[in-house]
Amino acid sequence: MAKTQDFTAMMKDFMGAFPVDTKAMEDVFKNTAALNEKLSAVALDAAGKSAEISNKWTKETISKLGDVSKVKAEPADYAKAATDFASASAEVAAENMAAFAEVAKKVQMDTVELMMAAGKDMTEEATAAVKKATDEVTTAAKKASATAK
């Protein structure tokens, strides 16, 4: 008489060979949190620099408006003050836009650098995880085939 295989025991052994790796999940969480911290630092630094630029720009504009608002002796002096203000404002705007562009450029460079590093780390972790999983599957398959015989 043929002996029937105990599929329950074989499935139990097979599933036991694939334990949930909580350490890997913890590592992923920690790595993600660390990346988010670094990205937040880049964003907060950029926000601080942008606020400084905006503050400086506002102060310069207000000081120049003081000259425009002063009483003039001749009507032509008002036109000259307005023209001078417009000219100075255009200069200041160009300087500050260049400063904002530098901040944006630095944010972009820092973000790309962080993402490249994170990608490298993830590739290394994925390679290690796949190798470990392959080893475990091979071991489980050998156990399963040995149990089936």
PDB file of C-alpha atoms in Angstrom:
ATOM      1  CA  MET A   1       0.000   0.000   0.000  1.00  0.00           C
ATOM      2  CA  ALA A   2       1.290   3.475  -0.921  1.00  0.00           C
ATOM      3  CA  LYS A   3       2.164   5.817   1.892  1.00  0.00           C
ATOM      4  CA  THR A   4       0.447   9.229   1.556  1.00  0.00           C
ATOM      5  CA  GLN A   5       2.621  12.244   2.095  1.00  0.00           C
ATOM      6  CA  ASP A   6       1.902  14.505   5.051  1.00  0.00           C
ATOM      7  CA  PHE A   7       1.393  17.789   3.211  1.00  0.00           C
ATOM      8  CA  THR A   8       0.594  19.623   6.447  1.00  0.00           C
ATOM      9  CA  ALA A   9       4.015  18.856   7.888  1.00  0.00           C
ATOM     10  CA  MET A  10       5.691  19.655   4.581  1.00  0.00           C
ATOM     11  CA  MET A  11       3.903  23.054   4.347  1.00  0.00           C
ATOM     12  CA  LYS A  12       4.751  23.781   7.990  1.00  0.00           C
ATOM     13  CA  ASP A  13       8.440  23.094   7.293  1.00  0.00           C
ATOM     14  CA  PHE A  14       8.288  25.106   4.081  1.00  0.00           C
ATOM     15  CA  MET A  15       6.664  28.149   5.731  1.00  0.00           C
ATOM     16  CA  GLY A  16       9.009  27.870   8.703  1.00  0.00           C
ATOM     17  CA  ALA A  17      11.878  28.367   6.297  1.00  0.00           C
ATOM     18  CA  PHE A  18      10.511  31.857   5.493  1.00  0.00           C
ATOM     19  CA  PRO A  19      10.440  33.658   8.819  1.00  0.00           C
ATOM     20  CA  VAL A  20       9.533  37.337   8.873  1.00  0.00           C
ATOM     21  CA  ASP A  21      12.711  39.308   9.343  1.00  0.00           C
ATOM     22  CA  THR A  22      11.693  42.105  11.729  1.00  0.00           C
ATOM     23  CA  LYS A  23      15.257  43.399  11.884  1.00  0.00           C
ATOM     24  CA  ALA A  24      15.163  44.123   8.163  1.00  0.00           C
ATOM     25  CA  MET A  25      11.913  46.039   8.638  1.00  0.00           C
ATOM     26  CA  GLU A  26      13.442  48.005  11.519  1.00  0.00           C
ATOM     27  CA  ASP A  27      16.487  48.802   9.382  1.00  0.00           C
ATOM     28  CA  VAL A  28      14.278  50.033   6.540  1.00  0.00           C
ATOM     29  CA  PHE A  29      12.334  52.231   8.969  1.00  0.00           C
ATOM     30  CA  LYS A  30      15.535  53.636  10.503  1.00  0.00           C
ATOM     31  CA  ASN A  31      17.083  54.298   7.092  1.00  0.00           C
ATOM     32  CA  THR A  32      13.921  56.023   5.879  1.00  0.00           C
ATOM     33  CA  ALA A  33      13.769  58.139   9.032  1.00  0.00           C
ATOM     34  CA  ALA A  34      17.437  59.107   8.635  1.00  0.00           C
ATOM     35  CA  LEU A  35      16.899  60.077   4.987  1.00  0.00           C
ATOM     36  CA  ASN A  36      13.827  62.115   5.916  1.00  0.00           C
ATOM     37  CA  GLU A  37      15.821  63.880   8.634  1.00  0.00           C
ATOM     38  CA  LYS A  38      18.548  64.822   6.151  1.00  0.00           C
ATOM     39  CA  LEU A  39      16.019  65.986   3.542  1.00  0.00           C
ATOM     40  CA  SER A  40      14.214  68.036   6.200  1.00  0.00           C
ATOM     41  CA  ALA A  41      17.502  69.651   7.212  1.00  0.00           C
ATOM     42  CA  VAL A  42      18.121  70.652   3.580  1.00  0.00           C
ATOM     43  CA  ALA A  43      14.595  72.092   3.283  1.00  0.00           C
ATOM     44  CA  LEU A  44      14.782  73.961   6.600  1.00  0.00           C
ATOM     45  CA  ASP A  45      18.186  75.398   5.754  1.00  0.00           C
ATOM     46  CA  ALA A  46      16.842  76.617   2.405  1.00  0.00           C
ATOM     47  CA  ALA A  47      13.770  78.108   4.099  1.00  0.00           C
ATOM     48  CA  GLY A  48      15.988  79.974   6.564  1.00  0.00           C
ATOM     49  CA  LYS A  49      18.206  81.360   3.805  1.00  0.00           C
ATOM     50  CA  SER A  50      15.166  82.343   1.744  1.00  0.00           C
ATOM     51  CA  ALA A  51      13.689  84.158   4.743  1.00  0.00           C
ATOM     52  CA  GLU A  52      16.977  86.049   5.228  1.00  0.00           C
ATOM     53  CA  ILE A  53      17.006  87.087   1.574  1.00  0.00           C
ATOM     54  CA  SER A  54      13.359  88.191   1.731  1.00  0.00           C
ATOM     55  CA  ASN A  55      13.981  90.135   4.952  1.00  0.00           C
ATOM     56  CA  LYS A  56      17.011  91.914   3.476  1.00  0.00           C
ATOM     57  CA  TRP A  57      15.095  92.700   0.290  1.00  0.00           C
ATOM     58  CA  THR A  58      12.160  94.121   2.255  1.00  0.00           C
ATOM     59  CA  LYS A  59      14.429  96.312   4.393  1.00  0.00           C
ATOM     60  CA  GLU A  60      16.215  97.670   1.320  1.00  0.00           C
ATOM     61  CA  THR A  61      12.901  98.419  -0.395  1.00  0.00           C
ATOM     62  CA  ILE A  62      11.497 100.187   2.656  1.00  0.00           C
ATOM     63  CA  SER A  63      14.640 102.311   3.058  1.00  0.00           C
ATOM     64  CA  LYS A  64      14.459 103.341  -0.606  1.00  0.00           C
ATOM     65  CA  LEU A  65      10.745 104.156  -0.241  1.00  0.00           C
ATOM     66  CA  GLY A  66      11.726 106.593   2.484  1.00  0.00           C
ATOM     67  CA  ASP A  67      13.597 108.657  -0.099  1.00  0.00           C
ATOM     68  CA  VAL A  68      10.625 108.577  -2.489  1.00  0.00           C
ATOM     69  CA  SER A  69       8.170 109.727   0.159  1.00  0.00           C
ATOM     70  CA  LYS A  70      10.119 112.858   1.162  1.00  0.00           C
ATOM     71  CA  VAL A  71       8.770 116.250   0.146  1.00  0.00           C
ATOM     72  CA  LYS A  72      10.413 117.610  -2.999  1.00  0.00           C
ATOM     73  CA  ALA A  73      10.887 121.253  -4.012  1.00  0.00           C
ATOM     74  CA  GLU A  74      10.127 120.726  -7.710  1.00  0.00           C
ATOM     75  CA  PRO A  75       7.579 118.470  -9.415  1.00  0.00           C
ATOM     76  CA  ALA A  76      10.353 117.049 -11.612  1.00  0.00           C
ATOM     77  CA  ASP A  77      12.099 115.848  -8.454  1.00  0.00           C
ATOM     78  CA  TYR A  78       9.176 113.475  -7.791  1.00  0.00           C
ATOM     79  CA  ALA A  79       9.614 111.916 -11.231  1.00  0.00           C
ATOM     80  CA  LYS A  80      13.357 111.615 -10.654  1.00  0.00           C
ATOM     81  CA  ALA A  81      12.780 109.994  -7.219  1.00  0.00           C
ATOM     82  CA  ALA A  82      10.330 107.517  -8.755  1.00  0.00           C
ATOM     83  CA  THR A  83      12.770 106.709 -11.566  1.00  0.00           C
ATOM     84  CA  ASP A  84      15.636 106.273  -9.105  1.00  0.00           C
ATOM     85  CA  PHE A  85      13.453 104.004  -6.953  1.00  0.00           C
ATOM     86  CA  ALA A  86      12.460 101.886  -9.964  1.00  0.00           C
ATOM     87  CA  SER A  87      16.098 101.597 -11.055  1.00  0.00           C
ATOM     88  CA  ALA A  88      17.310 100.668  -7.575  1.00  0.00           C
ATOM     89  CA  SER A  89      14.427  98.198  -7.169  1.00  0.00           C
ATOM     90  CA  ALA A  90      15.336  96.480 -10.429  1.00  0.00           C
ATOM     91  CA  GLU A  91      18.963  96.162  -9.302  1.00  0.00           C
ATOM     92  CA  VAL A  92      18.001  94.811  -5.895  1.00  0.00           C
ATOM     93  CA  ALA A  93      15.499  92.422  -7.497  1.00  0.00           C
ATOM     94  CA  ALA A  94      18.189  91.027  -9.804  1.00  0.00           C
ATOM     95  CA  GLU A  95      20.594  90.539  -6.881  1.00  0.00           C
ATOM     96  CA  ASN A  96      17.983  88.857  -4.722  1.00  0.00           C
ATOM     97  CA  MET A  97      16.701  86.620  -7.499  1.00  0.00           C
ATOM     98  CA  ALA A  98      20.290  85.486  -8.047  1.00  0.00           C
ATOM     99  CA  ALA A  99      20.556  84.777  -4.312  1.00  0.00           C
ATOM    100  CA  PHE A 100      17.307  82.752  -4.432  1.00  0.00           C
ATOM    101  CA  ALA A 101      18.667  80.854  -7.444  1.00  0.00           C
ATOM    102  CA  GLU A 102      21.824  79.964  -5.487  1.00  0.00           C
ATOM    103  CA  VAL A 103      19.705  78.641  -2.622  1.00  0.00           C
ATOM    104  CA  ALA A 104      17.628  76.568  -5.045  1.00  0.00           C
ATOM    105  CA  LYS A 105      20.778  75.258  -6.743  1.00  0.00           C
ATOM    106  CA  LYS A 106      22.239  74.190  -3.404  1.00  0.00           C
ATOM    107  CA  VAL A 107      18.976  72.468  -2.425  1.00  0.00           C
ATOM    108  CA  GLN A 108      18.952  70.619  -5.735  1.00  0.00           C
ATOM    109  CA  MET A 109      22.591  69.521  -5.387  1.00  0.00           C
ATOM    110  CA  ASP A 110      22.142  68.413  -1.766  1.00  0.00           C
ATOM    111  CA  THR A 111      18.939  66.528  -2.596  1.00  0.00           C
ATOM    112  CA  VAL A 112      20.507  64.719  -5.548  1.00  0.00           C
ATOM    113  CA  GLU A 113      23.503  63.817  -3.392  1.00  0.00           C
ATOM    114  CA  LEU A 114      21.245  62.430  -0.644  1.00  0.00           C
ATOM    115  CA  MET A 115      19.095  60.489  -3.113  1.00  0.00           C
ATOM    116  CA  MET A 116      22.161  59.007  -4.817  1.00  0.00           C
ATOM    117  CA  ALA A 117      23.538  57.892  -1.453  1.00  0.00           C
ATOM    118  CA  ALA A 118      20.158  56.473  -0.455  1.00  0.00           C
ATOM    119  CA  GLY A 119      19.875  54.656  -3.785  1.00  0.00           C
ATOM    120  CA  LYS A 120      23.299  53.123  -3.301  1.00  0.00           C
ATOM    121  CA  ASP A 121      22.389  52.016   0.232  1.00  0.00           C
ATOM    122  CA  MET A 122      19.062  50.565  -0.944  1.00  0.00           C
ATOM    123  CA  THR A 123      20.785  48.670  -3.765  1.00  0.00           C
ATOM    124  CA  GLU A 124      23.269  47.170  -1.333  1.00  0.00           C
ATOM    125  CA  GLU A 125      20.490  46.239   1.115  1.00  0.00           C
ATOM    126  CA  ALA A 126      18.341  44.761  -1.646  1.00  0.00           C
ATOM    127  CA  THR A 127      21.271  42.709  -2.941  1.00  0.00           C
ATOM    128  CA  ALA A 128      21.951  41.371   0.556  1.00  0.00           C
ATOM    129  CA  ALA A 129      18.246  40.613   1.121  1.00  0.00           C
ATOM    130  CA  VAL A 130      17.931  38.786  -2.214  1.00  0.00           C
ATOM    131  CA  LYS A 131      21.066  36.760  -1.486  1.00  0.00           C
ATOM    132  CA  LYS A 132      19.750  35.848   1.970  1.00  0.00           C
ATOM    133  CA  ALA A 133      16.318  34.939   0.570  1.00  0.00           C
ATOM    134  CA  THR A 134      17.910  32.825  -2.169  1.00  0.00           C
ATOM    135  CA  ASP A 135      19.979  30.970   0.397  1.00  0.00           C
ATOM    136  CA  GLU A 136      16.896  30.374   2.567  1.00  0.00           C
ATOM    137  CA  VAL A 137      14.800  29.174  -0.383  1.00  0.00           C
ATOM    138  CA  THR A 138      17.564  26.818  -1.450  1.00  0.00           C
ATOM    139  CA  THR A 139      17.812  25.429   2.076  1.00  0.00           C
ATOM    140  CA  ALA A 140      14.023  25.093   2.350  1.00  0.00           C
ATOM    141  CA  ALA A 141      13.811  23.371  -1.023  1.00  0.00           C
ATOM    142  CA  LYS A 142      16.513  20.911  -0.015  1.00  0.00           C
ATOM    143  CA  LYS A 143      14.696  20.206   3.271  1.00  0.00           C
ATOM    144  CA  ALA A 144      11.369  19.811   1.479  1.00  0.00           C
ATOM    145  CA  SER A 145      12.815  17.420  -1.093  1.00  0.00           C
ATOM    146  CA  ALA A 146      14.584  15.454   1.644  1.00  0.00           C
ATOM    147  CA  THR A 147      11.316  15.218   3.635  1.00  0.00           C
ATOM    148  CA  ALA A 148       9.345  14.145   0.566  1.00  0.00           C
ATOM    149  CA  LYS A 149      11.652  11.175  -0.105  1.00  0.00           C
TER     150      LYS A 149
END
